[in-house]
């Protein structure tokens, strides 16, 4: 028998997941990858997805279909209580179940900002649509990746962000939804230069228009030069 609890603590426990064992290998330094930017934190930091991946290991359509099979739905358990920041969850949106991560809490109406880790978008989701993470869906890497533009930084008051982001989006549309990113750092985050369809540096264009400040590119960390390059 356990002794009676007298200090107002509880013995109930729950398992919380914050990461999965499978992840994309880092892109090699000075290599070029094709990316689709899906969400901007600000003009220089964003979420993206690699494009033109050839391996079946990255087939998110198959994963989402798996998650929404009738036999799977009966095993989902609604999340109880307030989720932890960065906690992994199964999230229901538009009646479709997908993989997600809590990125912030909102005080009103029991809402949270949830990153859809395969789509690369952030949505406000009610707690009632959050479900306990299912490790059986760990078998492919999260498709959303954070990157940062190495050679620009927002203006001190962020006044140029909205216009600059719109310019980047227009370049991406002209490139059939994918920009080229030249990798300059791959250890302390992934930092890159963005190139348009003609191979011109988008960051330099934004600096010339006064929408962002230029930023000196630090010498890259001399590691992982021969790393696997997705796509």
Short mmCIF file of N, CA, C and O in Angstrom, two decimals, residues 156-229:
data_model
loop_
_atom_site.label_atom_id
_atom_site.label_comp_id
_atom_site.label_asym_id
_atom_site.label_seq_id
_atom_site.Cartn_x
_atom_site.Cartn_y
_atom_site.Cartn_z
N UNK A 156 14.26 47.64 -37.53
CA UNK A 156 14.01 47.68 -36.08
C UNK A 156 12.54 47.69 -35.69
O UNK A 156 12.14 47.10 -34.71
N UNK A 157 11.70 48.34 -36.48
CA UNK A 157 10.27 48.39 -36.17
C UNK A 157 9.44 47.46 -37.04
O UNK A 157 8.21 47.53 -37.04
N UNK A 158 10.11 46.60 -37.82
CA UNK A 158 9.44 45.62 -38.69
C UNK A 158 8.51 46.26 -39.72
O UNK A 158 7.62 45.60 -40.24
N UNK A 159 8.74 47.53 -40.04
CA UNK A 159 7.81 48.21 -40.95
C UNK A 159 7.83 47.65 -42.36
O UNK A 159 6.85 47.75 -43.09
N UNK A 160 8.94 47.05 -42.77
CA UNK A 160 9.01 46.55 -44.13
C UNK A 160 8.60 45.11 -44.30
O UNK A 160 8.56 44.60 -45.43
N UNK A 161 8.26 44.44 -43.19
CA UNK A 161 8.01 42.99 -43.26
C UNK A 161 6.88 42.62 -44.22
O UNK A 161 7.02 41.72 -45.04
N UNK A 162 5.75 43.30 -44.09
CA UNK A 162 4.57 42.91 -44.87
C UNK A 162 4.84 43.00 -46.37
O UNK A 162 4.55 42.06 -47.13
N UNK A 163 5.44 44.10 -46.80
CA UNK A 163 5.72 44.27 -48.23
C UNK A 163 6.81 43.29 -48.69
O UNK A 163 6.72 42.72 -49.78
N UNK A 164 7.83 43.09 -47.85
CA UNK A 164 8.92 42.18 -48.22
C UNK A 164 8.42 40.74 -48.35
O UNK A 164 8.81 40.02 -49.27
N UNK A 165 7.57 40.33 -47.42
CA UNK A 165 7.02 38.96 -47.48
C UNK A 165 6.19 38.77 -48.74
O UNK A 165 6.25 37.72 -49.38
N UNK A 166 5.44 39.80 -49.11
CA UNK A 166 4.63 39.70 -50.33
C UNK A 166 5.52 39.55 -51.56
O UNK A 166 5.21 38.79 -52.49
N UNK A 167 6.67 40.23 -51.58
CA UNK A 167 7.61 40.09 -52.69
C UNK A 167 8.16 38.67 -52.76
O UNK A 167 8.26 38.07 -53.84
N UNK A 168 8.52 38.11 -51.60
CA UNK A 168 9.03 36.73 -51.57
C UNK A 168 7.97 35.76 -52.09
O UNK A 168 8.26 34.84 -52.87
N UNK A 169 6.72 35.97 -51.68
CA UNK A 169 5.64 35.09 -52.13
C UNK A 169 5.46 35.18 -53.64
O UNK A 169 5.21 34.17 -54.31
N UNK A 170 5.56 36.38 -54.19
CA UNK A 170 5.42 36.54 -55.64
C UNK A 170 6.53 35.82 -56.38
O UNK A 170 6.29 35.17 -57.41
N UNK A 171 7.75 35.91 -55.85
CA UNK A 171 8.86 35.17 -56.47
C UNK A 171 8.60 33.67 -56.41
O UNK A 171 8.87 32.95 -57.37
N UNK A 172 8.07 33.20 -55.28
CA UNK A 172 7.80 31.77 -55.15
C UNK A 172 6.74 31.32 -56.15
O UNK A 172 6.87 30.25 -56.77
N UNK A 173 5.71 32.13 -56.35
CA UNK A 173 4.68 31.78 -57.34
C UNK A 173 5.26 31.71 -58.75
O UNK A 173 4.87 30.85 -59.55
N UNK A 174 6.18 32.63 -59.05
CA UNK A 174 6.80 32.62 -60.38
C UNK A 174 7.68 31.39 -60.58
O UNK A 174 7.94 30.99 -61.72
N UNK A 175 8.15 30.82 -59.47
CA UNK A 175 9.01 29.62 -59.54
C UNK A 175 8.17 28.35 -59.39
O UNK A 175 8.69 27.32 -58.93
N UNK A 176 6.89 28.42 -59.73
CA UNK A 176 5.99 27.26 -59.63
C UNK A 176 5.94 26.72 -58.21
O UNK A 176 5.89 25.50 -57.98
N UNK A 177 5.96 27.64 -57.23
CA UNK A 177 5.75 27.26 -55.84
C UNK A 177 6.99 26.84 -55.08
O UNK A 177 6.89 26.38 -53.94
N UNK A 178 8.18 26.97 -55.67
CA UNK A 178 9.40 26.53 -54.98
C UNK A 178 10.55 27.48 -55.29
O UNK A 178 10.84 27.77 -56.45
N UNK A 179 11.20 27.98 -54.23
CA UNK A 179 12.39 28.81 -54.37
C UNK A 179 13.63 27.96 -54.16
O UNK A 179 13.59 26.89 -53.57
N UNK A 180 14.77 28.48 -54.63
CA UNK A 180 16.05 27.84 -54.34
C UNK A 180 16.65 28.47 -53.09
O UNK A 180 16.65 29.69 -52.94
N UNK A 181 17.15 27.61 -52.19
CA UNK A 181 17.79 28.09 -50.97
C UNK A 181 19.22 27.55 -50.92
O UNK A 181 19.43 26.34 -50.97
N UNK A 182 20.20 28.45 -50.88
CA UNK A 182 21.61 28.06 -50.77
C UNK A 182 21.97 28.03 -49.29
O UNK A 182 21.83 29.03 -48.59
N UNK A 183 22.44 26.88 -48.80
CA UNK A 183 22.63 26.67 -47.37
C UNK A 183 23.98 27.23 -46.90
O UNK A 183 25.04 26.88 -47.43
N UNK A 184 23.92 28.11 -45.87
CA UNK A 184 25.13 28.71 -45.31
C UNK A 184 25.38 28.30 -43.87
O UNK A 184 26.45 28.57 -43.33
N UNK A 185 24.44 27.67 -43.23
CA UNK A 185 24.60 27.18 -41.86
C UNK A 185 23.65 26.02 -41.66
O UNK A 185 22.50 26.05 -42.13
N UNK A 186 24.12 24.95 -41.00
CA UNK A 186 23.25 23.81 -40.81
C UNK A 186 23.39 23.18 -39.42
O UNK A 186 22.89 22.09 -39.19
N UNK A 187 24.05 23.90 -38.48
CA UNK A 187 24.21 23.38 -37.13
C UNK A 187 23.32 24.14 -36.17
O UNK A 187 22.42 23.59 -35.55
N UNK A 188 23.53 25.43 -36.05
CA UNK A 188 22.69 26.27 -35.18
C UNK A 188 21.52 26.79 -35.99
O UNK A 188 21.39 27.99 -36.27
N UNK A 189 20.64 25.88 -36.39
CA UNK A 189 19.56 26.24 -37.28
C UNK A 189 20.04 26.19 -38.72
O UNK A 189 21.24 26.11 -39.00
N UNK A 190 19.10 26.22 -39.65
CA UNK A 190 19.43 26.20 -41.08
C UNK A 190 19.28 27.61 -41.62
O UNK A 190 18.20 28.19 -41.58
N UNK A 191 20.38 28.18 -42.12
CA UNK A 191 20.38 29.54 -42.65
C UNK A 191 20.75 29.49 -44.12
O UNK A 191 21.60 28.69 -44.53
N UNK A 192 20.11 30.35 -44.91
CA UNK A 192 20.27 30.25 -46.36
C UNK A 192 20.16 31.60 -47.03
O UNK A 192 19.80 32.61 -46.40
N UNK A 193 20.51 31.63 -48.30
CA UNK A 193 20.14 32.72 -49.19
C UNK A 193 18.99 32.23 -50.06
O UNK A 193 18.97 31.07 -50.47
N UNK A 194 18.04 33.11 -50.35
CA UNK A 194 16.93 32.76 -51.23
C UNK A 194 17.19 33.30 -52.63
O UNK A 194 17.55 34.47 -52.79
N UNK A 195 17.00 32.44 -53.63
CA UNK A 195 17.21 32.84 -55.02
C UNK A 195 15.90 32.76 -55.78
O UNK A 195 15.09 31.86 -55.56
N UNK A 196 15.70 33.72 -56.71
CA UNK A 196 14.49 33.71 -57.53
C UNK A 196 14.68 32.84 -58.76
O UNK A 196 15.69 32.14 -58.91
N UNK A 197 13.73 32.90 -59.68
CA UNK A 197 13.76 32.04 -60.87
C UNK A 197 14.97 32.29 -61.75
O UNK A 197 15.44 31.40 -62.45
N UNK A 198 15.51 33.53 -61.71
CA UNK A 198 16.68 33.88 -62.52
C UNK A 198 18.00 33.64 -61.77
O UNK A 198 19.08 33.94 -62.31
N UNK A 199 17.91 33.14 -60.54
CA UNK A 199 19.12 32.91 -59.76
C UNK A 199 19.62 34.13 -59.02
O UNK A 199 20.74 34.13 -58.49
N UNK A 200 18.81 35.20 -58.99
CA UNK A 200 19.20 36.42 -58.29
C UNK A 200 18.86 36.32 -56.80
O UNK A 200 17.89 35.65 -56.42
N UNK A 201 19.63 37.01 -55.98
CA UNK A 201 19.47 36.97 -54.53
C UNK A 201 18.28 37.85 -54.12
O UNK A 201 18.30 39.07 -54.28
N UNK A 202 17.23 37.22 -53.57
CA UNK A 202 16.03 37.96 -53.16
C UNK A 202 16.34 38.88 -51.98
O UNK A 202 15.81 40.00 -51.88
N UNK A 203 17.21 38.44 -51.08
CA UNK A 203 17.59 39.27 -49.94
C UNK A 203 18.19 40.59 -50.38
O UNK A 203 17.85 41.66 -49.84
N UNK A 204 19.09 40.55 -51.37
CA UNK A 204 19.70 41.79 -51.87
C UNK A 204 18.66 42.70 -52.49
O UNK A 204 18.73 43.93 -52.35
N UNK A 205 17.67 42.12 -53.16
CA UNK A 205 16.58 42.92 -53.72
C UNK A 205 15.81 43.66 -52.63
O UNK A 205 15.50 44.85 -52.75
N UNK A 206 15.52 42.96 -51.53
CA UNK A 206 14.77 43.58 -50.43
C UNK A 206 15.58 44.67 -49.74
O UNK A 206 15.03 45.70 -49.33
N UNK A 207 16.89 44.46 -49.62
CA UNK A 207 17.76 45.48 -49.03
C UNK A 207 17.77 46.72 -49.91
O UNK A 207 17.67 47.86 -49.42
N UNK A 208 17.87 46.53 -51.23
CA UNK A 208 17.93 47.67 -52.16
C UNK A 208 16.66 48.50 -52.12
O UNK A 208 16.68 49.69 -52.41
N UNK A 209 15.52 47.87 -51.76
CA UNK A 209 14.25 48.59 -51.67
C UNK A 209 14.00 49.17 -50.29
O UNK A 209 12.95 49.77 -50.04
N UNK A 210 14.94 48.98 -49.37
CA UNK A 210 14.82 49.55 -48.03
C UNK A 210 13.81 48.85 -47.15
O UNK A 210 13.36 49.42 -46.15
N UNK A 211 13.44 47.62 -47.47
CA UNK A 211 12.43 46.90 -46.71
C UNK A 211 13.03 46.07 -45.56
O UNK A 211 12.31 45.68 -44.64
N UNK A 212 14.33 45.77 -45.65
CA UNK A 212 15.04 45.02 -44.61
C UNK A 212 16.44 45.60 -44.49
O UNK A 212 16.90 46.37 -45.34
N UNK A 213 17.14 45.23 -43.43
CA UNK A 213 18.55 45.58 -43.28
C UNK A 213 19.41 44.43 -43.76
O UNK A 213 19.03 43.26 -43.63
N UNK A 214 20.58 44.77 -44.28
CA UNK A 214 21.54 43.74 -44.66
C UNK A 214 22.15 43.13 -43.41
O UNK A 214 22.25 43.78 -42.36
N UNK A 215 22.55 41.88 -43.51
CA UNK A 215 23.17 41.18 -42.40
C UNK A 215 24.38 40.42 -42.92
O UNK A 215 24.29 39.72 -43.93
N UNK A 216 25.50 40.57 -42.23
CA UNK A 216 26.71 39.88 -42.64
C UNK A 216 26.56 38.38 -42.43
O UNK A 216 26.07 37.94 -41.38
N UNK A 217 26.95 37.60 -43.40
CA UNK A 217 26.89 36.15 -43.28
C UNK A 217 28.14 35.65 -42.58
O UNK A 217 29.26 35.88 -43.05
N UNK A 218 27.96 34.99 -41.46
CA UNK A 218 29.09 34.41 -40.74
C UNK A 218 29.63 33.20 -41.52
O UNK A 218 28.88 32.52 -42.21
N UNK A 219 30.93 32.94 -41.38
CA UNK A 219 31.47 31.72 -42.03
C UNK A 219 30.72 30.49 -41.53
O UNK A 219 30.43 30.37 -40.34
N UNK A 220 30.37 29.57 -42.42
CA UNK A 220 29.59 28.40 -42.00
C UNK A 220 30.37 27.48 -41.09
O UNK A 220 31.60 27.40 -41.16
N UNK A 221 29.66 26.80 -40.22
CA UNK A 221 30.28 25.79 -39.36
C UNK A 221 30.84 24.68 -40.25
O UNK A 221 30.10 24.10 -41.04
N UNK A 222 32.13 24.35 -40.15
CA UNK A 222 32.76 23.40 -41.09
C UNK A 222 32.45 21.96 -40.76
O UNK A 222 33.32 21.17 -40.42
N UNK A 223 31.17 21.58 -40.85
CA UNK A 223 30.76 20.21 -40.56
C UNK A 223 29.72 19.76 -41.58
O UNK A 223 29.05 20.58 -42.20
N UNK A 224 29.57 18.47 -41.74
CA UNK A 224 28.51 17.84 -42.51
C UNK A 224 28.50 18.30 -43.96
O UNK A 224 27.46 18.45 -44.56
N UNK A 225 29.67 18.53 -44.56
CA UNK A 225 29.71 18.95 -45.96
C UNK A 225 29.12 17.89 -46.88
O UNK A 225 28.52 18.20 -47.90
N UNK A 226 29.28 16.62 -46.53
CA UNK A 226 28.80 15.56 -47.40
C UNK A 226 27.47 15.00 -46.95
O UNK A 226 27.14 13.86 -47.29
N UNK A 227 26.68 15.78 -46.22
CA UNK A 227 25.43 15.27 -45.68
C UNK A 227 24.45 14.94 -46.80
O UNK A 227 24.52 15.50 -47.89
N UNK A 228 23.54 14.03 -46.51
CA UNK A 228 22.46 13.70 -47.46
C UNK A 228 21.67 14.94 -47.80
O UNK A 228 21.38 15.77 -46.94
N UNK A 229 21.33 15.10 -49.03
CA UNK A 229 20.56 16.26 -49.48
C UNK A 229 19.19 15.79 -49.97
O UNK A 229 19.11 15.11 -50.99
#
